[in-house]
Amino acid sequence: MDEHCICQFVIFGSTGDLASKKLLPALYHLKCAGRLPPEMRIIAFGRRPWNDKAWQEFLKEQLEHYAEGFTADHFADFCTHFHYVEGEIHDPAAYQKLRKILTPKGSTEPDPSIFYLAIRPADFVPVVQQLSAAGFNKEADTRIVIEKPFGDDLESAMQLNEQLHRHFKEEQIYRIDHYLGKEIVQNLLVFRFANLPIEAIWNRNYIDHVQITVAESGGIENRAGYYDQAGALRDMVQNHLMQILTLVAMEPPPSLEADALRDEKVKVLRSIRPIPKSAVHAHALRAQYGPGVIEEQHVPGYADEAGVAKNSVTETFVAAKFYIDNWRWRGVPFYLRTGKRLPAKTSSVAIRFRHTPQQLFRETPIERIEPNWILLSLEPESLKIEIYVKEPGLEMRVRPVQLNASYRRDGEEELDAYEALLLDVMEGDKALFIRFDEVEWAWRVVDPIIKAWGREVDYIITYPAGSWGPDEATRIMDKEDQYWRNQI
């Protein structure tokens, strides 16, 4: 491992949904793959009155349910890394107990550690304050990992950042967005910058528009308390979709070092044209799922979900349009779309090129040749280019074919996004983590929409669960021949 690798890992919220579904399985898979340092100590911090044995029973139950390839032998080996610490996050005595565990014998100061805050956002600041009061911020290599959301608007994000910086330096703060850990997202950078013919056409002269879609077939599950306050715009657009947009639109960085990469992403966000108050409805649409059918199962509408107010106007679907006012992208619309209870769980970038400048086939049975597409699917993984070829036969007819540029060969294992990002945290690589100015400018982009929708509390359009959202979602598109690309 790298000499900067940190081998003490503390999980706050170790019994919560995020830890059970994502974090603990990712650590388990790293152990099975031989990627976890043998000396790694993992401290599960929780308020339940458990000892190590009780924790291991809980851990086994979660991994049997959420970790692929679970075996008793691997689990027994995995357990040797763990120690459970009981404590309340607001109790200073619990942090002193933690400090004692993390301080090696013969030393008065704890070794550098990773503190993963898999907790609700309201508890970020109290935990950071307690860690600082216990002296964990003195070691420069100590790292704090924070999950989204980073605030719920621009003002709250600025306040959260100010509180964090009172106790820890920016270099110590790792804001995680698991979409950036997906290999296909990183492959987008290689696809763009390692292939000269692609980079040559990646601009307003050839590209008609860009679509970024993150669709979920599931509902809100047991997250009503959070989701009904946040909605799809805050939960998905401000972070996941904006991050993908920056990778599609950024200029080539001078290197792939963390700050060089993030500098280019910030330039994109700063170049996004502000949306005037009077134009919000022309640029963005929100909707909420009603009753419908998903995978042949009838599901309730959002307002009928447990914990959701009957008169809620929280959006579960967003379609929005943005323009990037720079030399490369001026005039090219970027359409972003996300929603729950859609027909499939999929994430994709669909890039449509302009029409050919001359219609050569007017005198043939060809009615019209559609523009070409580049289709990048993040989930499931694929990378395709759609072109047209002549159909066999005497008549001049064409059909679309897809050139599959998917990179994974048979037998090559996929590294989960969380697994990749956890390794980066341990080794101190911040390239795929979010700097605060990225957070700030992403909030600046969506804040006009948040404020406009915050005044509209009486009505929201609905769409049936199992559909691709409301028909009105096409109204934000610039041209009649533009349409949402649902199938990749």
mmCIF file with all atom_site columns, C-alpha atoms in Angstrom, residues 235-309:
data_model
loop_
_atom_site.group_PDB
_atom_site.id
_atom_site.type_symbol
_atom_site.label_atom_id
_atom_site.label_alt_id
_atom_site.label_comp_id
_atom_site.label_asym_id
_atom_site.label_entity_id
_atom_site.label_seq_id
_atom_site.pdbx_PDB_ins_code
_atom_site.Cartn_x
_atom_site.Cartn_y
_atom_site.Cartn_z
_atom_site.occupancy
_atom_site.B_iso_or_equiv
_atom_site.pdbx_formal_charge
_atom_site.auth_seq_id
_atom_site.auth_comp_id
_atom_site.auth_asym_id
_atom_site.auth_atom_id
_atom_site.pdbx_PDB_model_num
ATOM 1  C CA . ASP A 1 235 ? -31.082 14.537 -3.829  1.00 0.00 ? 235 ASP A CA 1
ATOM 2  C CA . MET A 1 236 ? -29.830 13.876 -7.363  1.00 0.00 ? 236 MET A CA 1
ATOM 3  C CA . VAL A 1 237 ? -29.483 16.875 -9.689  1.00 0.00 ? 237 VAL A CA 1
ATOM 4  C CA . GLN A 1 238 ? -27.307 19.139 -7.529  1.00 0.00 ? 238 GLN A CA 1
ATOM 5  C CA . ASN A 1 239 ? -24.739 16.392 -6.976  1.00 0.00 ? 239 ASN A CA 1
ATOM 6  C CA . HIS A 1 240 ? -24.794 13.218 -9.131  1.00 0.00 ? 240 HIS A CA 1
ATOM 7  C CA . LEU A 1 241 ? -26.080 14.730 -12.369 1.00 0.00 ? 241 LEU A CA 1
ATOM 8  C CA . MET A 1 242 ? -24.041 17.918 -12.065 1.00 0.00 ? 242 MET A CA 1
ATOM 9  C CA . GLN A 1 243 ? -20.884 15.890 -11.500 1.00 0.00 ? 243 GLN A CA 1
ATOM 10 C CA . ILE A 1 244 ? -21.539 13.838 -14.644 1.00 0.00 ? 244 ILE A CA 1
ATOM 11 C CA . LEU A 1 245 ? -22.242 17.043 -16.587 1.00 0.00 ? 245 LEU A CA 1
ATOM 12 C CA . THR A 1 246 ? -18.869 18.485 -15.584 1.00 0.00 ? 246 THR A CA 1
ATOM 13 C CA . LEU A 1 247 ? -17.022 15.362 -16.776 1.00 0.00 ? 247 LEU A CA 1
ATOM 14 C CA . VAL A 1 248 ? -18.820 15.475 -20.130 1.00 0.00 ? 248 VAL A CA 1
ATOM 15 C CA . ALA A 1 249 ? -18.213 19.197 -20.650 1.00 0.00 ? 249 ALA A CA 1
ATOM 16 C CA . MET A 1 250 ? -14.810 19.905 -19.037 1.00 0.00 ? 250 MET A CA 1
ATOM 17 C CA . GLU A 1 251 ? -11.695 20.924 -20.914 1.00 0.00 ? 251 GLU A CA 1
ATOM 18 C CA . PRO A 1 252 ? -8.674  18.586 -20.894 1.00 0.00 ? 252 PRO A CA 1
ATOM 19 C CA . PRO A 1 253 ? -6.870  19.110 -17.569 1.00 0.00 ? 253 PRO A CA 1
ATOM 20 C CA . PRO A 1 254 ? -3.078  19.572 -17.573 1.00 0.00 ? 254 PRO A CA 1
ATOM 21 C CA . SER A 1 255 ? -2.848  16.357 -15.518 1.00 0.00 ? 255 SER A CA 1
ATOM 22 C CA . LEU A 1 256 ? -5.078  13.913 -13.655 1.00 0.00 ? 256 LEU A CA 1
ATOM 23 C CA . GLU A 1 257 ? -3.950  15.222 -10.284 1.00 0.00 ? 257 GLU A CA 1
ATOM 24 C CA . ALA A 1 258 ? -6.810  16.012 -7.930  1.00 0.00 ? 258 ALA A CA 1
ATOM 25 C CA . ASP A 1 259 ? -6.771  19.803 -8.085  1.00 0.00 ? 259 ASP A CA 1
ATOM 26 C CA . ALA A 1 260 ? -6.086  19.967 -11.839 1.00 0.00 ? 260 ALA A CA 1
ATOM 27 C CA . LEU A 1 261 ? -9.130  17.778 -12.492 1.00 0.00 ? 261 LEU A CA 1
ATOM 28 C CA . ARG A 1 262 ? -11.356 19.658 -10.083 1.00 0.00 ? 262 ARG A CA 1
ATOM 29 C CA . ASP A 1 263 ? -10.263 23.056 -11.399 1.00 0.00 ? 263 ASP A CA 1
ATOM 30 C CA . GLU A 1 264 ? -11.653 22.149 -14.831 1.00 0.00 ? 264 GLU A CA 1
ATOM 31 C CA . LYS A 1 265 ? -14.915 20.899 -13.315 1.00 0.00 ? 265 LYS A CA 1
ATOM 32 C CA . VAL A 1 266 ? -15.383 24.170 -11.450 1.00 0.00 ? 266 VAL A CA 1
ATOM 33 C CA . LYS A 1 267 ? -14.796 26.128 -14.674 1.00 0.00 ? 267 LYS A CA 1
ATOM 34 C CA . VAL A 1 268 ? -17.730 24.265 -16.231 1.00 0.00 ? 268 VAL A CA 1
ATOM 35 C CA . LEU A 1 269 ? -20.029 25.003 -13.289 1.00 0.00 ? 269 LEU A CA 1
ATOM 36 C CA . ARG A 1 270 ? -19.052 28.668 -13.307 1.00 0.00 ? 270 ARG A CA 1
ATOM 37 C CA . SER A 1 271 ? -19.836 28.829 -17.037 1.00 0.00 ? 271 SER A CA 1
ATOM 38 C CA . ILE A 1 272 ? -23.401 27.520 -16.703 1.00 0.00 ? 272 ILE A CA 1
ATOM 39 C CA . ARG A 1 273 ? -25.793 30.294 -17.683 1.00 0.00 ? 273 ARG A CA 1
ATOM 40 C CA . PRO A 1 274 ? -27.808 31.549 -14.672 1.00 0.00 ? 274 PRO A CA 1
ATOM 41 C CA . ILE A 1 275 ? -31.545 30.910 -14.941 1.00 0.00 ? 275 ILE A CA 1
ATOM 42 C CA . PRO A 1 276 ? -33.598 34.113 -14.452 1.00 0.00 ? 276 PRO A CA 1
ATOM 43 C CA . LYS A 1 277 ? -36.638 33.906 -12.152 1.00 0.00 ? 277 LYS A CA 1
ATOM 44 C CA . SER A 1 278 ? -38.940 34.519 -15.107 1.00 0.00 ? 278 SER A CA 1
ATOM 45 C CA . ALA A 1 279 ? -37.441 31.600 -17.077 1.00 0.00 ? 279 ALA A CA 1
ATOM 46 C CA . VAL A 1 280 ? -37.500 28.804 -14.470 1.00 0.00 ? 280 VAL A CA 1
ATOM 47 C CA . HIS A 1 281 ? -40.558 27.109 -15.985 1.00 0.00 ? 281 HIS A CA 1
ATOM 48 C CA . ALA A 1 282 ? -38.966 27.147 -19.436 1.00 0.00 ? 282 ALA A CA 1
ATOM 49 C CA . HIS A 1 283 ? -35.843 25.475 -18.055 1.00 0.00 ? 283 HIS A CA 1
ATOM 50 C CA . ALA A 1 284 ? -37.152 23.028 -15.445 1.00 0.00 ? 284 ALA A CA 1
ATOM 51 C CA . LEU A 1 285 ? -40.123 20.808 -14.750 1.00 0.00 ? 285 LEU A CA 1
ATOM 52 C CA . ARG A 1 286 ? -41.003 18.822 -11.641 1.00 0.00 ? 286 ARG A CA 1
ATOM 53 C CA . ALA A 1 287 ? -43.466 16.006 -11.106 1.00 0.00 ? 287 ALA A CA 1
ATOM 54 C CA . GLN A 1 288 ? -44.470 13.360 -8.571  1.00 0.00 ? 288 GLN A CA 1
ATOM 55 C CA . TYR A 1 289 ? -45.213 9.689  -9.165  1.00 0.00 ? 289 TYR A CA 1
ATOM 56 C CA . GLY A 1 290 ? -48.735 8.425  -8.735  1.00 0.00 ? 290 GLY A CA 1
ATOM 57 C CA . PRO A 1 291 ? -49.983 4.834  -8.463  1.00 0.00 ? 291 PRO A CA 1
ATOM 58 C CA . GLY A 1 292 ? -48.867 2.457  -11.184 1.00 0.00 ? 292 GLY A CA 1
ATOM 59 C CA . VAL A 1 293 ? -47.252 -0.846 -12.094 1.00 0.00 ? 293 VAL A CA 1
ATOM 60 C CA . ILE A 1 294 ? -43.540 -1.719 -11.723 1.00 0.00 ? 294 ILE A CA 1
ATOM 61 C CA . GLU A 1 295 ? -42.397 -5.171 -12.852 1.00 0.00 ? 295 GLU A CA 1
ATOM 62 C CA . GLU A 1 296 ? -46.010 -6.397 -12.872 1.00 0.00 ? 296 GLU A CA 1
ATOM 63 C CA . GLN A 1 297 ? -46.521 -5.227 -9.294  1.00 0.00 ? 297 GLN A CA 1
ATOM 64 C CA . HIS A 1 298 ? -48.996 -2.487 -8.355  1.00 0.00 ? 298 HIS A CA 1
ATOM 65 C CA . VAL A 1 299 ? -47.276 0.231  -6.323  1.00 0.00 ? 299 VAL A CA 1
ATOM 66 C CA . PRO A 1 300 ? -48.731 3.224  -4.468  1.00 0.00 ? 300 PRO A CA 1
ATOM 67 C CA . GLY A 1 301 ? -48.261 6.850  -5.420  1.00 0.00 ? 301 GLY A CA 1
ATOM 68 C CA . TYR A 1 302 ? -45.818 9.057  -3.569  1.00 0.00 ? 302 TYR A CA 1
ATOM 69 C CA . ALA A 1 303 ? -48.522 10.743 -1.491  1.00 0.00 ? 303 ALA A CA 1
ATOM 70 C CA . ASP A 1 304 ? -49.635 7.304  -0.244  1.00 0.00 ? 304 ASP A CA 1
ATOM 71 C CA . GLU A 1 305 ? -46.160 6.257  0.933   1.00 0.00 ? 305 GLU A CA 1
ATOM 72 C CA . ALA A 1 306 ? -45.633 5.874  4.687   1.00 0.00 ? 306 ALA A CA 1
ATOM 73 C CA . GLY A 1 307 ? -44.436 9.084  6.291   1.00 0.00 ? 307 GLY A CA 1
ATOM 74 C CA . VAL A 1 308 ? -45.374 11.363 3.368   1.00 0.00 ? 308 VAL A CA 1
ATOM 75 C CA . ALA A 1 309 ? -47.894 14.155 3.858   1.00 0.00 ? 309 ALA A CA 1
#
